[in-house]
mmCIF file of C-alpha atoms in Angstrom:
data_model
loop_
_atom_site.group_PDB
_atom_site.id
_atom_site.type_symbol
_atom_site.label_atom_id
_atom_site.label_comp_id
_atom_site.label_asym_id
_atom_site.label_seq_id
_atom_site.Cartn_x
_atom_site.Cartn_y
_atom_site.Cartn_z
ATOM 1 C CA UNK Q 1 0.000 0.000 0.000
ATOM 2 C CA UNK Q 2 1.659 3.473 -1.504
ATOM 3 C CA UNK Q 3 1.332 6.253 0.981
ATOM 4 C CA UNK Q 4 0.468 9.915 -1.047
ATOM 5 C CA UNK Q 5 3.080 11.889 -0.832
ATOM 6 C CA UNK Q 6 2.082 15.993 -0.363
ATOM 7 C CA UNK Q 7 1.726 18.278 -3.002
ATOM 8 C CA UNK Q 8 4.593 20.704 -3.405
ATOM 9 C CA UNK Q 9 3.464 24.345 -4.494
ATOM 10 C CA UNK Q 10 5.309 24.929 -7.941
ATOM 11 C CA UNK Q 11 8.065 27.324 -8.967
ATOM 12 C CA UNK Q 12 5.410 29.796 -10.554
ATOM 13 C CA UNK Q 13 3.496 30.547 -6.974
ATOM 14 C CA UNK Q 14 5.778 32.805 -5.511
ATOM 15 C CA UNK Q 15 5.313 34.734 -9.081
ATOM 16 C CA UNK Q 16 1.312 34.200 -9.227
ATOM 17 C CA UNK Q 17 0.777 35.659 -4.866
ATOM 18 C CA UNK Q 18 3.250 38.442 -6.452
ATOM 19 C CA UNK Q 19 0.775 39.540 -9.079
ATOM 20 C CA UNK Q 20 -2.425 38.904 -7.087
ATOM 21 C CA UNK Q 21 -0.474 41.364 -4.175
ATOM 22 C CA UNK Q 22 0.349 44.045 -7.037
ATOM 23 C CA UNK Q 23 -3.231 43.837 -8.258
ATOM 24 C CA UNK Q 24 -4.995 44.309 -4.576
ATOM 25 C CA UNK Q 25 -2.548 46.938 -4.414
ATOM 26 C CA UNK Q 26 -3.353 48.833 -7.964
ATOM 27 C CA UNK Q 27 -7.394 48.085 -6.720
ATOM 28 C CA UNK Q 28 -6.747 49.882 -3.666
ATOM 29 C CA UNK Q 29 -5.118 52.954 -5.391
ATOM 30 C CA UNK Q 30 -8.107 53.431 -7.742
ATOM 31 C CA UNK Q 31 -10.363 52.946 -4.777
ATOM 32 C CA UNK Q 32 -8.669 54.720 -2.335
ATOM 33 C CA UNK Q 33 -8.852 58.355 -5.388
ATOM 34 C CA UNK Q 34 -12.214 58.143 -6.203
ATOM 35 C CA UNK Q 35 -13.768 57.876 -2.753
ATOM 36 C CA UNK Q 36 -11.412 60.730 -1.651
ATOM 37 C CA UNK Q 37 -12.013 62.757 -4.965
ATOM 38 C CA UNK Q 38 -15.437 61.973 -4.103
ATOM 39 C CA UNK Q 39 -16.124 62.411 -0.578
ATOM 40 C CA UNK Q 40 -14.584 65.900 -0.924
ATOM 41 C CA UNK Q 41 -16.519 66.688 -3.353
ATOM 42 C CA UNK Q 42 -20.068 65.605 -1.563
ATOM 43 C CA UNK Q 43 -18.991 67.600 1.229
ATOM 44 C CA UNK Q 44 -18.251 70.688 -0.236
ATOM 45 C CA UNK Q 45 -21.512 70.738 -2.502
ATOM 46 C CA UNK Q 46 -23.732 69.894 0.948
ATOM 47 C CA UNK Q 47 -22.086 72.010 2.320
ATOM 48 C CA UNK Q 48 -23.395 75.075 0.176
ATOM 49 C CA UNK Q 49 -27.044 73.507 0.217
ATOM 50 C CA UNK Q 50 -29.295 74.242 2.634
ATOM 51 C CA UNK Q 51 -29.531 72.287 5.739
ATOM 52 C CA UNK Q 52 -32.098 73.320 8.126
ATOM 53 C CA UNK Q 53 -35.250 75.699 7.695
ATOM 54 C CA UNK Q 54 -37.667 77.009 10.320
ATOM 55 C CA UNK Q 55 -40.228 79.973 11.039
ATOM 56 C CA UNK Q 56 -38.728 83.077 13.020
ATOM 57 C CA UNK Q 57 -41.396 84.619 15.520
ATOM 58 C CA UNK Q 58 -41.205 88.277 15.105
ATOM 59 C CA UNK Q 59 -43.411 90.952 17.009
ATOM 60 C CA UNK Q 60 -44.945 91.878 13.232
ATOM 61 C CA UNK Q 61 -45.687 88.095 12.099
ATOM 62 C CA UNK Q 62 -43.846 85.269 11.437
ATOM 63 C CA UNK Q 63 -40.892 84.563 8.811
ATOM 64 C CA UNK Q 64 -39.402 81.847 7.274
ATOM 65 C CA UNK Q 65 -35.748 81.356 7.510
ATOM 66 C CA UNK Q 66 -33.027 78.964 6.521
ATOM 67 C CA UNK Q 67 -29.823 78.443 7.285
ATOM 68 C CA UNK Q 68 -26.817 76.687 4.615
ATOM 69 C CA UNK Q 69 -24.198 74.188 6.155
ATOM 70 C CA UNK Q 70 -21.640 76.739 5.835
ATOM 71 C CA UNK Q 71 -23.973 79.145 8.413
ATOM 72 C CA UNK Q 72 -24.471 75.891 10.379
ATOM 73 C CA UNK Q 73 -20.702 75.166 11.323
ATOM 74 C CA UNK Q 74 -17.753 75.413 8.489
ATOM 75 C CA UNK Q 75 -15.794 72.482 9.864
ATOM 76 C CA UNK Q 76 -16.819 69.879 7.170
ATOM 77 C CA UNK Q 77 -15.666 71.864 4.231
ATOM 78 C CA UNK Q 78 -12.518 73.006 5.498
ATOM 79 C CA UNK Q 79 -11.564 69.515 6.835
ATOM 80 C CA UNK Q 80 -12.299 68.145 3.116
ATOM 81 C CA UNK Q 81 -9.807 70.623 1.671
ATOM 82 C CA UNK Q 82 -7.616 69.413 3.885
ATOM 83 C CA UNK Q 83 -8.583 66.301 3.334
ATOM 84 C CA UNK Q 84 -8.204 66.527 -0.793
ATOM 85 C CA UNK Q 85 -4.816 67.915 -0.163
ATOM 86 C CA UNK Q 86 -3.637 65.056 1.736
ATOM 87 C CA UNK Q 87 -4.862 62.434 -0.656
ATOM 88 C CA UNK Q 88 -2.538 64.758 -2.955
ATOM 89 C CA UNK Q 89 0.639 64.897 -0.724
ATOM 90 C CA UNK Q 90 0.049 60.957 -0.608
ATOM 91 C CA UNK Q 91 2.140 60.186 -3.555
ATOM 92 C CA UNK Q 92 4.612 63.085 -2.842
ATOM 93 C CA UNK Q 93 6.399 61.447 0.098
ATOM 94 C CA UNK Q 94 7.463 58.283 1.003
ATOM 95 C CA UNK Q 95 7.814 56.116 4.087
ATOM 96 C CA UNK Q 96 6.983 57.572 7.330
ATOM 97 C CA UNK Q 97 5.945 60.746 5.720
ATOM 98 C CA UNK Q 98 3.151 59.132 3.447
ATOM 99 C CA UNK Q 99 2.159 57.159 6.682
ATOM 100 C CA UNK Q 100 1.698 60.282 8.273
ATOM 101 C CA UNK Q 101 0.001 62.082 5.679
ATOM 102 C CA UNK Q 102 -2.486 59.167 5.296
ATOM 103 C CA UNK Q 103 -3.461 59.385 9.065
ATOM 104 C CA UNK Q 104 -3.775 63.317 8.517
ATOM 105 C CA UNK Q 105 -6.335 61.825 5.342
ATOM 106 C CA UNK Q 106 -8.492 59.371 7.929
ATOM 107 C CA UNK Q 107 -8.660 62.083 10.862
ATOM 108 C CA UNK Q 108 -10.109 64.666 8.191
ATOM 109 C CA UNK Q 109 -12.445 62.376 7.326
ATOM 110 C CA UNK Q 110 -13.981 61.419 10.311
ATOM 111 C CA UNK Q 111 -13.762 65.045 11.833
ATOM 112 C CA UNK Q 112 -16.008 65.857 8.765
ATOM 113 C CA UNK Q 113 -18.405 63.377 8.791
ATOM 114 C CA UNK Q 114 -18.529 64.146 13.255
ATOM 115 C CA UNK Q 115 -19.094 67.460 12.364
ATOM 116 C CA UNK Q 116 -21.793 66.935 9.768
ATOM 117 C CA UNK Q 117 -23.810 64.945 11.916
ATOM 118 C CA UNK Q 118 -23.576 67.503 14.933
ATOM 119 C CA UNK Q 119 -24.486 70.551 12.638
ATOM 120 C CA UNK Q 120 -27.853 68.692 11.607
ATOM 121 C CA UNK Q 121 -28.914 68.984 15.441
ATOM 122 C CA UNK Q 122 -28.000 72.672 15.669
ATOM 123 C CA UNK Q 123 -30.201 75.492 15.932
ATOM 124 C CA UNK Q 124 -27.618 78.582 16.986
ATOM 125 C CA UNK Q 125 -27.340 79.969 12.708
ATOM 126 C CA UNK Q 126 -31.112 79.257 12.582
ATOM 127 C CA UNK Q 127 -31.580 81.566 15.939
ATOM 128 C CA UNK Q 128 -29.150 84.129 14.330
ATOM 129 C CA UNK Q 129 -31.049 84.366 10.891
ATOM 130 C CA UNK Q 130 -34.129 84.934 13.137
ATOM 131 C CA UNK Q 131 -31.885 88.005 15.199
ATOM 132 C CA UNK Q 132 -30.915 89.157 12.011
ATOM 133 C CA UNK Q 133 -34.548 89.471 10.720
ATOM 134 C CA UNK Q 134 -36.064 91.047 13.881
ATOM 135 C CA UNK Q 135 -33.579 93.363 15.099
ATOM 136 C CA UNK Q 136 -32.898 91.606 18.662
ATOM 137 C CA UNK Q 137 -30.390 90.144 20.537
ATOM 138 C CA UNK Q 138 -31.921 86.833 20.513
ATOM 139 C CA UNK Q 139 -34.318 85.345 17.828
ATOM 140 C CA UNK Q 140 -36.882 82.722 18.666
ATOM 141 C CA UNK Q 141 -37.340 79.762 15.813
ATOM 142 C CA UNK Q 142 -40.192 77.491 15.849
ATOM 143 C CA UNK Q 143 -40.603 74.457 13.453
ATOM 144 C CA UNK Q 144 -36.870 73.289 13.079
ATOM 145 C CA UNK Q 145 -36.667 71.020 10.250
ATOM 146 C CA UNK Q 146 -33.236 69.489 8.228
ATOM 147 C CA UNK Q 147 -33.022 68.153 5.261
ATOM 148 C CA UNK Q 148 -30.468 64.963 3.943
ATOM 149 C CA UNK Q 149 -27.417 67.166 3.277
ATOM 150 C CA UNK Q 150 -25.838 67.200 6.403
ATOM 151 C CA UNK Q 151 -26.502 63.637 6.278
ATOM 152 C CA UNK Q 152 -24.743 63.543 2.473
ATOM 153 C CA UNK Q 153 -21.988 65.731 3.929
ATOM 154 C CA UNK Q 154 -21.488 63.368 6.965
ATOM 155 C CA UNK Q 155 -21.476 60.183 3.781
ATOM 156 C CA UNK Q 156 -18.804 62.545 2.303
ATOM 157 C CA UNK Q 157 -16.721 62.431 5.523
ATOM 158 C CA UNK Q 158 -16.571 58.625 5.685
ATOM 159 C CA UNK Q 159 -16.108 58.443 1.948
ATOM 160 C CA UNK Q 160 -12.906 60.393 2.947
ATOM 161 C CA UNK Q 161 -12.194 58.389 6.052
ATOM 162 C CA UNK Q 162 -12.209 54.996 3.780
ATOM 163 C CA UNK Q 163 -9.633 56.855 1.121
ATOM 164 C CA UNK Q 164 -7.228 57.444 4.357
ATOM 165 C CA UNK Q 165 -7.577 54.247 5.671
ATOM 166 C CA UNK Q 166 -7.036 52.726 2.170
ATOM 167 C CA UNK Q 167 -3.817 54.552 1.645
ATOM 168 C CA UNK Q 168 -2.501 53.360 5.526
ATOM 169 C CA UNK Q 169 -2.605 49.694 4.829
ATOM 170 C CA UNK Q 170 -1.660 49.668 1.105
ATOM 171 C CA UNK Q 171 0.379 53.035 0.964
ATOM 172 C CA UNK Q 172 3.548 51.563 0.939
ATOM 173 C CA UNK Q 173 2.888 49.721 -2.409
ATOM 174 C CA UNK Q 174 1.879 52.734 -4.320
ATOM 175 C CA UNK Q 175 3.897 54.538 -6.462
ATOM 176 C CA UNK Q 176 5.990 58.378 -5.731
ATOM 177 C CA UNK Q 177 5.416 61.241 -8.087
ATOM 178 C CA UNK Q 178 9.012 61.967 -6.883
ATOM 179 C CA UNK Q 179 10.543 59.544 -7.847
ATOM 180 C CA UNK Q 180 10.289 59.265 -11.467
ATOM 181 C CA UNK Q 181 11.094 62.620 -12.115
ATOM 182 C CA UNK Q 182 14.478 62.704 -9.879
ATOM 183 C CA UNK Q 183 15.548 59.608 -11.789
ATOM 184 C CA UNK Q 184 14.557 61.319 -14.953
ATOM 185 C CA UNK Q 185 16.437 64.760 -13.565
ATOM 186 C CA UNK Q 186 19.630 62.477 -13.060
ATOM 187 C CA UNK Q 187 19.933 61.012 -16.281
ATOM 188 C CA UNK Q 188 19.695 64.688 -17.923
ATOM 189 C CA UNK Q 189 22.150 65.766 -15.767
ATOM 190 C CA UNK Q 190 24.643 62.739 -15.819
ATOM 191 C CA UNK Q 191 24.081 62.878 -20.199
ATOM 192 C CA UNK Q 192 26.402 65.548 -20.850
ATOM 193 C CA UNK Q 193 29.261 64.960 -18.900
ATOM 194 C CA UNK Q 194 29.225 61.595 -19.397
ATOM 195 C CA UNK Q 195 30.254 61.960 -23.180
ATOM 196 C CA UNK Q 196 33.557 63.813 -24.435
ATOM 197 C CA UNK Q 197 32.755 67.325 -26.623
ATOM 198 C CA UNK Q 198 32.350 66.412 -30.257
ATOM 199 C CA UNK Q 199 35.968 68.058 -31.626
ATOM 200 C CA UNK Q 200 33.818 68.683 -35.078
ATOM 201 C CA UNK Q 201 31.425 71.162 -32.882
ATOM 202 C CA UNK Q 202 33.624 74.104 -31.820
ATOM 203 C CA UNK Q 203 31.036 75.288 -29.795
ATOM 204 C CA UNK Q 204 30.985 71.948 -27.900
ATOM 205 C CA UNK Q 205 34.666 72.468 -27.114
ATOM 206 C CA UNK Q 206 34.044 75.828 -25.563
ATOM 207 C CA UNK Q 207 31.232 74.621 -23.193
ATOM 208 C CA UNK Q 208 33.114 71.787 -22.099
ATOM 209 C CA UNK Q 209 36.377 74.264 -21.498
ATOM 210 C CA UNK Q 210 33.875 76.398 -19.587
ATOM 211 C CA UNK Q 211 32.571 73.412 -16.939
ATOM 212 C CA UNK Q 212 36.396 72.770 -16.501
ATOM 213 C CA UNK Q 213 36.477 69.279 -18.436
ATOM 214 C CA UNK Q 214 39.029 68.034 -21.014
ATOM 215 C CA UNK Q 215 36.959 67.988 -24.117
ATOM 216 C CA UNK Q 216 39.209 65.368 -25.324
ATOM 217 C CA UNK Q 217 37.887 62.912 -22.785
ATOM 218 C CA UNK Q 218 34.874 64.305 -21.000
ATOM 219 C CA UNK Q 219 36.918 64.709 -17.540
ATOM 220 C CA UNK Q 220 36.959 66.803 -15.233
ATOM 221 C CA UNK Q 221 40.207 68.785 -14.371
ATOM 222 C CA UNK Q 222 42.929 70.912 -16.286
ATOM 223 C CA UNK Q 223 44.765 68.866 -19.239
ATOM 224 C CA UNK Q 224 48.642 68.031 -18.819
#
């Protein structure tokens, strides 16, 4: 009676959990910008809506007011700037510095989305558009109503939170914008001295005379 013997994992499956890593990876880039693009986005446009309408009791009648969710609080919309410049700076550092930016991404986030759902509660810019109409110190509002766009701007603010989180557990895999263009910097800089002067462009000659290279060799330093 033959005994099986266990299955050894081939030479190509250290190759094939590669590629499946690099995918995740590339899926969690493209995930990670368009719920950032679009979370700031959703809470900048709620933010200009309006978010909570009610009737201001006045000694000559009653008046509608309304109040927008930047009158409300302007926390939301200047976290998702923030926020959309971090998922920016992302890909211009490296290391502990795109760690730290990508924190910097989730904490906007959330502070947004906090700060959304407080403002839908909040009377104070209602009670001030209600001063403003009567002429007193304090306005009285009755009927407080708020519609879903503190509640979009608060989706916004997670939509944010998810592109920071994103961008702390695969960050490290993503490409620098830096990168490619020092290496491409370097090679422009390390073409021309790398190469001796063409003696059949006088011109050539004199540029090379002026960095203080032979232009018979393309060294540096005075000839013998």
């Amino acid at each position: 009676m033959t005994s099986a013997t266990p299955a050894t994992p081939g030479p190509d499956a250290p190759a094939e959990g590669a590629a499946d890593g690099a995918a995740a990876h590339r899926r969690a880039l493209a995930a990670a910008l368009a719920a950032g693009a679009l979370g700031a986005a959703t809470v900048l446009v709620a933010s200009g809506r309006v978010w909570g309408e009610a009737t201001a009791v006045l000694p000559q009648g009653e008046l509608p007011v309304q109040a927008t969710g930047g009158e409300v609080t302007g926390v939301p919309s200047a976290l998702a700037l923030v926020g959309l410049a971090a998922l920016v700076a992302v890909f211009a550092v490296r290391r502990a510095g795109r760690t730290l930016v990508a924190a910097l991404l989730s904490l906007c986030g959330a502070g947004a989305a906090l700060a959304a759902l407080l403002g839908a509660g909040d009377r104070g810019a209602l009670e001030a558009e209600a001063s403003r109409a009567s002429g007193l110190a304090r306005g009285t509002v009755e009927g407080v109503s708020y519609g879903v766009w503190p509640y979009a701007a608060a989706f916004g603010g997670l939509l944010l939170l998810a592109a920071g989180l994103l961008a702390l557990r695969h960050g490290r895999h993503w490409p620098a914008m830096s990168g490619r263009h020092e290496r491409a910097g370097a090679s422009r800089s390390a073409g021309p001295r790398g190469s001796a002067a063409d003696p059949e462009r006088p011109e050539e000659l004199w540029k090379a005379l002026d960095r203080g290279e032979d232009p018979t060799t393309g060294r540096t330093g005075k000839r013998p």
